[in-house]
mmCIF file of C-alpha atoms and ligand atoms in Angstrom:
data_model
loop_
_atom_site.group_PDB
_atom_site.id
_atom_site.type_symbol
_atom_site.label_atom_id
_atom_site.label_comp_id
_atom_site.label_asym_id
_atom_site.label_seq_id
_atom_site.Cartn_x
_atom_site.Cartn_y
_atom_site.Cartn_z
ATOM 1 C CA UNK Z 1 -18.144 10.010 -3.367
ATOM 2 C CA UNK Z 2 -15.167 7.702 -3.373
ATOM 3 C CA UNK Z 3 -13.109 9.010 -6.262
ATOM 4 C CA UNK Z 4 -13.329 12.742 -5.486
ATOM 5 C CA UNK Z 5 -12.774 12.198 -1.765
ATOM 6 C CA UNK Z 6 -9.897 9.850 -2.454
ATOM 7 C CA UNK Z 7 -8.108 12.257 -4.748
ATOM 8 C CA UNK Z 8 -8.084 14.829 -1.950
ATOM 9 C CA UNK Z 9 -6.515 12.305 0.401
ATOM 10 C CA UNK Z 10 -3.725 11.786 -2.093
ATOM 11 C CA UNK Z 11 -3.031 15.499 -1.970
ATOM 12 C CA UNK Z 12 -2.640 15.739 1.770
ATOM 13 C CA UNK Z 13 0.712 16.201 3.461
ATOM 14 C CA UNK Z 14 0.586 13.564 6.160
ATOM 15 C CA UNK Z 15 -1.491 10.479 6.874
ATOM 16 C CA UNK Z 16 -2.699 9.322 10.234
ATOM 17 C CA UNK Z 17 -3.962 5.769 9.945
ATOM 18 C CA UNK Z 18 -5.788 4.563 13.060
ATOM 19 C CA UNK Z 19 -5.612 0.778 13.237
ATOM 20 C CA UNK Z 20 -8.155 -0.068 15.902
ATOM 21 C CA UNK Z 21 -7.385 -3.795 15.671
ATOM 22 C CA UNK Z 22 -9.959 -5.481 17.954
ATOM 23 C CA UNK Z 23 -9.730 -2.935 20.760
ATOM 24 C CA UNK Z 24 -13.347 -1.803 20.331
ATOM 25 C CA UNK Z 25 -16.594 -3.762 20.101
ATOM 26 C CA UNK Z 26 -19.397 -2.784 17.722
ATOM 27 C CA UNK Z 27 -20.957 -0.525 20.370
ATOM 28 C CA UNK Z 28 -17.779 1.076 21.673
ATOM 29 C CA UNK Z 29 -16.491 1.783 18.142
ATOM 30 C CA UNK Z 30 -19.807 3.447 17.305
ATOM 31 C CA UNK Z 31 -19.815 5.619 20.403
ATOM 32 C CA UNK Z 32 -16.105 6.560 20.023
ATOM 33 C CA UNK Z 33 -16.676 7.602 16.413
ATOM 34 C CA UNK Z 34 -19.830 9.595 17.123
ATOM 35 C CA UNK Z 35 -18.164 11.319 20.092
ATOM 36 C CA UNK Z 36 -14.798 12.232 18.532
ATOM 37 C CA UNK Z 37 -14.864 12.214 14.716
ATOM 38 C CA UNK Z 38 -16.197 15.759 14.367
ATOM 39 C CA UNK Z 39 -13.541 17.043 16.737
ATOM 40 C CA UNK Z 40 -10.808 15.143 14.921
ATOM 41 C CA UNK Z 41 -11.923 16.653 11.611
ATOM 42 C CA UNK Z 42 -11.725 20.057 13.284
ATOM 43 C CA UNK Z 43 -8.228 19.606 14.724
ATOM 44 C CA UNK Z 44 -6.757 18.345 11.459
ATOM 45 C CA UNK Z 45 -8.454 21.083 9.444
ATOM 46 C CA UNK Z 46 -5.920 23.436 7.851
ATOM 47 C CA UNK Z 47 -3.095 21.031 8.696
ATOM 48 C CA UNK Z 48 -3.460 19.107 5.445
ATOM 49 C CA UNK Z 49 -3.556 15.817 7.320
ATOM 50 C CA UNK Z 50 -5.757 12.925 6.234
ATOM 51 C CA UNK Z 51 -7.124 10.755 9.007
ATOM 52 C CA UNK Z 52 -8.074 7.185 8.143
ATOM 53 C CA UNK Z 53 -9.996 5.151 10.709
ATOM 54 C CA UNK Z 54 -9.745 1.360 10.374
ATOM 55 C CA UNK Z 55 -12.253 -0.308 12.714
ATOM 56 C CA UNK Z 56 -12.776 -4.062 12.852
ATOM 57 C CA UNK Z 57 -15.055 -5.479 10.133
ATOM 58 C CA UNK Z 58 -18.116 -5.640 12.391
ATOM 59 C CA UNK Z 59 -17.863 -1.945 13.259
ATOM 60 C CA UNK Z 60 -17.199 -0.563 9.764
ATOM 61 C CA UNK Z 61 -20.850 0.098 9.008
ATOM 62 C CA UNK Z 62 -21.498 1.655 12.412
ATOM 63 C CA UNK Z 63 -18.498 4.001 12.128
ATOM 64 C CA UNK Z 64 -19.144 4.961 8.473
ATOM 65 C CA UNK Z 65 -21.865 7.583 9.193
ATOM 66 C CA UNK Z 66 -19.390 9.512 11.389
ATOM 67 C CA UNK Z 67 -16.904 9.818 8.488
ATOM 68 C CA UNK Z 68 -18.655 12.796 6.982
ATOM 69 C CA UNK Z 69 -15.830 15.301 6.707
ATOM 70 C CA UNK Z 70 -13.490 15.842 3.765
ATOM 71 C CA UNK Z 71 -10.345 14.909 5.658
ATOM 72 C CA UNK Z 72 -11.661 11.741 7.326
ATOM 73 C CA UNK Z 73 -11.649 8.355 5.624
ATOM 74 C CA UNK Z 74 -12.807 4.861 6.381
ATOM 75 C CA UNK Z 75 -10.378 1.954 6.045
ATOM 76 C CA UNK Z 76 -10.589 -1.789 6.552
ATOM 77 C CA UNK Z 77 -8.019 -3.844 8.425
ATOM 78 C CA UNK Z 78 -8.021 -6.612 5.825
ATOM 79 C CA UNK Z 79 -10.101 -8.095 3.008
ATOM 80 C CA UNK Z 80 -10.745 -11.452 1.439
ATOM 81 C CA UNK Z 81 -8.593 -12.543 -1.474
ATOM 82 C CA UNK Z 82 -11.756 -14.004 -3.013
ATOM 83 C CA UNK Z 83 -14.264 -11.936 -4.902
ATOM 84 C CA UNK Z 84 -17.390 -13.766 -3.662
ATOM 85 C CA UNK Z 85 -18.612 -17.273 -2.958
ATOM 86 C CA UNK Z 86 -18.383 -19.986 -0.337
ATOM 87 C CA UNK Z 87 -15.793 -18.410 1.966
ATOM 88 C CA UNK Z 88 -17.067 -18.691 5.513
ATOM 89 C CA UNK Z 89 -16.030 -15.816 7.753
ATOM 90 C CA UNK Z 90 -14.484 -13.689 5.024
ATOM 91 C CA UNK Z 91 -15.412 -10.158 3.925
ATOM 92 C CA UNK Z 92 -15.358 -9.159 0.265
ATOM 93 C CA UNK Z 93 -13.838 -6.051 -1.231
ATOM 94 C CA UNK Z 94 -17.236 -5.327 -2.805
ATOM 95 C CA UNK Z 95 -18.772 -5.071 0.674
ATOM 96 C CA UNK Z 96 -15.960 -2.803 1.835
ATOM 97 C CA UNK Z 97 -16.572 -0.496 -1.091
ATOM 98 C CA UNK Z 98 -20.330 -0.500 -0.503
ATOM 99 C CA UNK Z 99 -19.815 0.426 3.172
ATOM 100 C CA UNK Z 100 -17.634 3.375 2.096
ATOM 101 C CA UNK Z 101 -14.055 2.197 2.658
ATOM 102 C CA UNK Z 102 -11.496 4.022 0.579
ATOM 103 C CA UNK Z 103 -8.450 2.385 2.203
ATOM 104 C CA UNK Z 104 -7.568 -1.111 3.394
ATOM 105 C CA UNK Z 105 -4.590 -2.555 5.212
ATOM 106 C CA UNK Z 106 -3.175 -5.701 3.663
ATOM 107 C CA UNK Z 107 -0.397 -7.946 4.863
ATOM 108 C CA UNK Z 108 -0.376 -6.621 8.427
ATOM 109 C CA UNK Z 109 1.957 -8.884 10.408
ATOM 110 C CA UNK Z 110 -0.916 -9.967 12.648
ATOM 111 C CA UNK Z 111 -2.968 -11.083 9.625
ATOM 112 C CA UNK Z 112 0.092 -12.588 7.916
ATOM 113 C CA UNK Z 113 0.558 -14.661 11.044
ATOM 114 C CA UNK Z 114 -3.039 -15.758 11.614
ATOM 115 C CA UNK Z 115 -3.913 -16.258 7.945
ATOM 116 C CA UNK Z 116 -0.610 -17.789 6.818
ATOM 117 C CA UNK Z 117 -0.800 -15.257 4.030
ATOM 118 C CA UNK Z 118 1.047 -16.200 0.815
ATOM 119 C CA UNK Z 119 2.382 -13.662 -1.695
ATOM 120 C CA UNK Z 120 -0.182 -14.845 -4.228
ATOM 121 C CA UNK Z 121 -3.028 -13.972 -1.799
ATOM 122 C CA UNK Z 122 -1.503 -10.596 -1.135
ATOM 123 C CA UNK Z 123 -1.248 -9.889 -4.853
ATOM 124 C CA UNK Z 124 -4.897 -10.877 -5.356
ATOM 125 C CA UNK Z 125 -6.024 -8.683 -2.458
ATOM 126 C CA UNK Z 126 -4.150 -5.645 -3.805
ATOM 127 C CA UNK Z 127 -5.524 -6.233 -7.305
ATOM 128 C CA UNK Z 128 -9.106 -6.581 -6.051
ATOM 129 C CA UNK Z 129 -8.835 -3.466 -3.901
ATOM 130 C CA UNK Z 130 -7.536 -1.396 -6.790
ATOM 131 C CA UNK Z 131 -10.325 -2.682 -9.011
ATOM 132 C CA UNK Z 132 -12.769 -1.295 -6.432
ATOM 133 C CA UNK Z 133 -10.994 2.058 -6.019
ATOM 134 C CA UNK Z 134 -9.764 1.253 -2.531
ATOM 135 C CA UNK Z 135 -6.189 2.263 -1.781
ATOM 136 C CA UNK Z 136 -4.220 -0.702 -0.408
ATOM 137 C CA UNK Z 137 -1.818 0.041 2.445
ATOM 138 C CA UNK Z 138 0.649 -2.803 2.163
ATOM 139 C CA UNK Z 139 2.341 -3.650 5.460
ATOM 140 C CA UNK Z 140 5.847 -5.066 5.515
ATOM 141 C CA UNK Z 141 8.312 -5.585 8.339
ATOM 142 C CA UNK Z 142 11.252 -7.489 9.751
ATOM 143 C CA UNK Z 143 11.357 -9.685 12.854
ATOM 144 C CA UNK Z 144 13.543 -8.940 15.865
ATOM 145 C CA UNK Z 145 15.897 -11.696 14.867
ATOM 146 C CA UNK Z 146 16.247 -10.348 11.324
ATOM 147 C CA UNK Z 147 16.857 -6.883 12.702
ATOM 148 C CA UNK Z 148 19.506 -8.102 15.140
ATOM 149 C CA UNK Z 149 21.233 -10.028 12.361
ATOM 150 C CA UNK Z 150 21.156 -6.986 10.103
ATOM 151 C CA UNK Z 151 18.813 -8.663 7.693
ATOM 152 C CA UNK Z 152 16.064 -6.016 7.751
ATOM 153 C CA UNK Z 153 16.692 -4.796 4.215
ATOM 154 C CA UNK Z 154 16.933 -8.337 2.874
ATOM 155 C CA UNK Z 155 13.520 -9.088 4.403
ATOM 156 C CA UNK Z 156 11.963 -5.926 2.999
ATOM 157 C CA UNK Z 157 13.323 -6.861 -0.429
ATOM 158 C CA UNK Z 158 11.880 -10.359 -0.186
ATOM 159 C CA UNK Z 159 8.469 -9.004 0.816
ATOM 160 C CA UNK Z 160 8.282 -6.267 -1.815
ATOM 161 C CA UNK Z 161 9.963 -7.919 -4.811
ATOM 162 C CA UNK Z 162 6.963 -10.075 -5.839
ATOM 163 C CA UNK Z 163 4.670 -7.044 -5.549
ATOM 164 C CA UNK Z 164 6.694 -4.632 -7.686
ATOM 165 C CA UNK Z 165 4.814 -5.221 -10.990
ATOM 166 C CA UNK Z 166 1.589 -4.190 -9.247
ATOM 167 C CA UNK Z 167 2.991 -0.730 -8.621
ATOM 168 C CA UNK Z 168 3.616 0.070 -12.276
ATOM 169 C CA UNK Z 169 1.640 3.128 -13.429
ATOM 170 C CA UNK Z 170 -0.351 3.291 -10.212
ATOM 171 C CA UNK Z 171 0.352 6.998 -9.601
ATOM 172 C CA UNK Z 172 0.812 6.473 -5.916
ATOM 173 C CA UNK Z 173 -2.436 4.644 -5.239
ATOM 174 C CA UNK Z 174 -0.775 1.853 -3.281
ATOM 175 C CA UNK Z 175 0.938 2.824 -0.035
ATOM 176 C CA UNK Z 176 3.607 0.982 1.902
ATOM 177 C CA UNK Z 177 3.682 0.775 5.684
ATOM 178 C CA UNK Z 178 6.957 -0.270 7.262
ATOM 179 C CA UNK Z 179 6.037 -1.955 10.533
ATOM 180 C CA UNK Z 180 8.921 -3.795 12.177
ATOM 181 C CA UNK Z 181 7.412 -6.669 14.162
ATOM 182 C CA UNK Z 182 9.723 -5.900 17.051
ATOM 183 C CA UNK Z 183 8.256 -2.403 17.375
ATOM 184 C CA UNK Z 184 4.558 -3.268 17.245
ATOM 185 C CA UNK Z 185 3.007 -2.916 20.704
ATOM 186 C CA UNK Z 186 6.491 -2.854 22.171
ATOM 187 C CA UNK Z 187 7.068 0.707 23.438
ATOM 188 C CA UNK Z 188 10.111 0.964 21.225
ATOM 189 C CA UNK Z 189 10.671 2.532 17.817
ATOM 190 C CA UNK Z 190 13.587 2.159 15.408
ATOM 191 C CA UNK Z 191 16.289 4.798 15.336
ATOM 192 C CA UNK Z 192 16.178 7.596 12.784
ATOM 193 C CA UNK Z 193 19.176 6.004 11.048
ATOM 194 C CA UNK Z 194 17.449 2.643 10.743
ATOM 195 C CA UNK Z 195 14.274 4.225 9.363
ATOM 196 C CA UNK Z 196 16.232 6.287 6.861
ATOM 197 C CA UNK Z 197 18.107 3.191 5.717
ATOM 198 C CA UNK Z 198 14.839 1.322 5.183
ATOM 199 C CA UNK Z 199 13.213 4.243 3.348
ATOM 200 C CA UNK Z 200 16.221 4.614 1.074
ATOM 201 C CA UNK Z 201 16.247 0.884 0.325
ATOM 202 C CA UNK Z 202 12.541 1.011 -0.580
ATOM 203 C CA UNK Z 203 13.002 4.096 -2.786
ATOM 204 C CA UNK Z 204 15.853 2.336 -4.594
ATOM 205 C CA UNK Z 205 13.622 -0.647 -5.281
ATOM 206 C CA UNK Z 206 10.986 1.540 -6.884
ATOM 207 C CA UNK Z 207 13.371 3.691 -8.898
ATOM 208 C CA UNK Z 208 12.636 1.929 -12.152
ATOM 209 C CA UNK Z 209 9.097 0.900 -11.312
ATOM 210 C CA UNK Z 210 7.064 3.988 -10.542
ATOM 211 C CA UNK Z 211 7.535 7.700 -9.934
ATOM 212 C CA UNK Z 212 7.166 9.088 -7.363
ATOM 213 C CA UNK Z 213 8.112 6.349 -4.921
ATOM 214 C CA UNK Z 214 4.956 5.044 -3.186
ATOM 215 C CA UNK Z 215 3.933 6.878 -0.043
ATOM 216 C CA UNK Z 216 5.828 5.460 2.934
ATOM 217 C CA UNK Z 217 4.153 5.141 6.292
ATOM 218 C CA UNK Z 218 5.667 3.990 9.564
ATOM 219 C CA UNK Z 219 3.901 1.866 12.180
ATOM 220 C CA UNK Z 220 4.888 0.325 15.523
ATOM 221 C CA UNK Z 221 4.539 1.961 18.957
ATOM 222 C CA UNK Z 222 3.684 5.369 17.575
ATOM 223 C CA UNK Z 223 2.461 7.581 20.408
ATOM 224 C CA UNK Z 224 2.624 11.163 21.635
ATOM 225 C CA UNK Z 225 6.316 10.706 22.574
ATOM 226 C CA UNK Z 226 7.744 8.585 19.747
ATOM 227 C CA UNK Z 227 6.079 10.699 17.038
ATOM 228 C CA UNK Z 228 8.688 13.381 17.698
ATOM 229 C CA UNK Z 229 11.484 11.104 16.463
ATOM 230 C CA UNK Z 230 9.463 9.677 13.600
ATOM 231 C CA UNK Z 231 8.755 13.157 12.286
ATOM 232 C CA UNK Z 232 12.494 13.691 11.886
ATOM 233 C CA UNK Z 233 12.529 11.138 9.081
ATOM 234 C CA UNK Z 234 11.415 13.214 6.126
ATOM 235 C CA UNK Z 235 10.800 10.247 3.785
ATOM 236 C CA UNK Z 236 8.034 9.039 6.113
ATOM 237 C CA UNK Z 237 4.747 10.597 5.087
ATOM 238 C CA UNK Z 238 2.393 9.126 7.614
ATOM 239 C CA UNK Z 239 1.911 6.916 10.634
ATOM 240 C CA UNK Z 240 -0.033 3.735 11.247
ATOM 241 C CA UNK Z 241 -1.092 3.885 14.861
ATOM 242 C CA UNK Z 242 -2.487 0.964 16.863
ATOM 243 C CA UNK Z 243 -3.063 1.265 20.596
ATOM 244 C CA UNK Z 244 -2.576 5.058 20.811
ATOM 245 C CA UNK Z 245 -5.207 5.654 18.117
ATOM 246 C CA UNK Z 246 -7.941 4.612 20.539
ATOM 247 C CA UNK Z 247 -7.027 7.436 22.927
ATOM 248 C CA UNK Z 248 -8.390 10.798 21.837
ATOM 249 C CA UNK Z 249 -5.967 12.813 24.018
ATOM 250 C CA UNK Z 250 -2.986 11.039 22.459
ATOM 251 C CA UNK Z 251 -4.379 11.612 18.978
ATOM 252 C CA UNK Z 252 -4.695 15.321 19.731
ATOM 253 C CA UNK Z 253 -1.051 15.555 20.799
ATOM 254 C CA UNK Z 254 0.231 13.507 17.852
ATOM 255 C CA UNK Z 255 -1.763 15.557 15.361
ATOM 256 C CA UNK Z 256 -0.596 18.861 16.797
ATOM 257 C CA UNK Z 257 3.044 17.721 16.562
ATOM 258 C CA UNK Z 258 2.532 16.526 12.982
ATOM 259 C CA UNK Z 259 0.925 19.871 12.151
ATOM 260 C CA UNK Z 260 4.008 21.732 13.327
ATOM 261 C CA UNK Z 261 6.357 19.889 11.003
ATOM 262 C CA UNK Z 262 7.121 21.756 7.845
ATOM 263 C CA UNK Z 263 5.835 19.492 5.120
ATOM 264 C CA UNK Z 264 7.183 19.560 1.666
ATOM 265 C CA UNK Z 265 6.126 16.236 0.237
ATOM 266 C CA UNK Z 266 2.588 15.798 -1.004
ATOM 267 C CA UNK Z 267 1.179 12.347 -0.327
HETATM 268 P P1 PGA A 301 0.899 -0.254 17.871
HETATM 269 O O1 PGA A 301 0.384 -1.100 16.602
HETATM 270 O O2 PGA A 301 0.824 1.197 17.493
HETATM 271 O O3 PGA A 301 -0.042 -0.623 18.973
HETATM 272 O O4 PGA A 301 2.307 -0.674 18.115
HETATM 273 C C1 PGA A 301 0.684 -0.699 15.291
HETATM 274 C C2 PGA A 301 0.152 -1.689 14.290
HETATM 275 O O5 PGA A 301 0.226 -2.909 14.542
HETATM 276 O O6 PGA A 301 -0.363 -1.286 13.235
#
């Protein structure tokens, strides 16, 4: 199932990645998914949007049976950098694949912070995910201080540079999510100019590494209002949505606005 379903996701025009963080428990994630997934599949039908739901680890298996439609996908919020063994509390990429995940977030600022994630761990996670046909969504982002001191691009460079060799010949099977830390859960999004500057800087970095440039996603306070500005940035091919992705009404509005945008780039 994975490879054929995944190849269709790569052909969609826009990605909606729902990062449920730890907003739902096992039971509430299950009931949300069984109540709304069918309807979500229906509203994104014909819009060429792929919808990836990333529940917490505990809820992955309970949400998986609701991901039955072509345009819906299951994603994990993280994975272990170890293949198997004595790693208390960790979840292996093998398990994620067995449950049916075809995407996984890595390097989210919240996991970077709690795990003290090193570049070497990130590289191992990406490598393991690719080995198991799971598309890594690599999260990067600047702090408020870096942004205010005009160091955003420098930070992005520092975060991506060690990962560049991994992108060689990957034919767009690793995505990048720009998530400024100062925008996450903050009711504020960067200006169009800032986002364009970041996207251009990332494209430049990949110029001699892989063609096309990896799919770029934006995350941080995306909701039914801010999506209108984000959609103006044509290099951005998807959104990573936290809080608002738990609210079906907000999802409906965001998806209908995304559907109206004329989309030229294929993800
Ligand atoms: P937010 O979170 O949409 O609640 O700001 C985004 C994220 O952290 O992925």
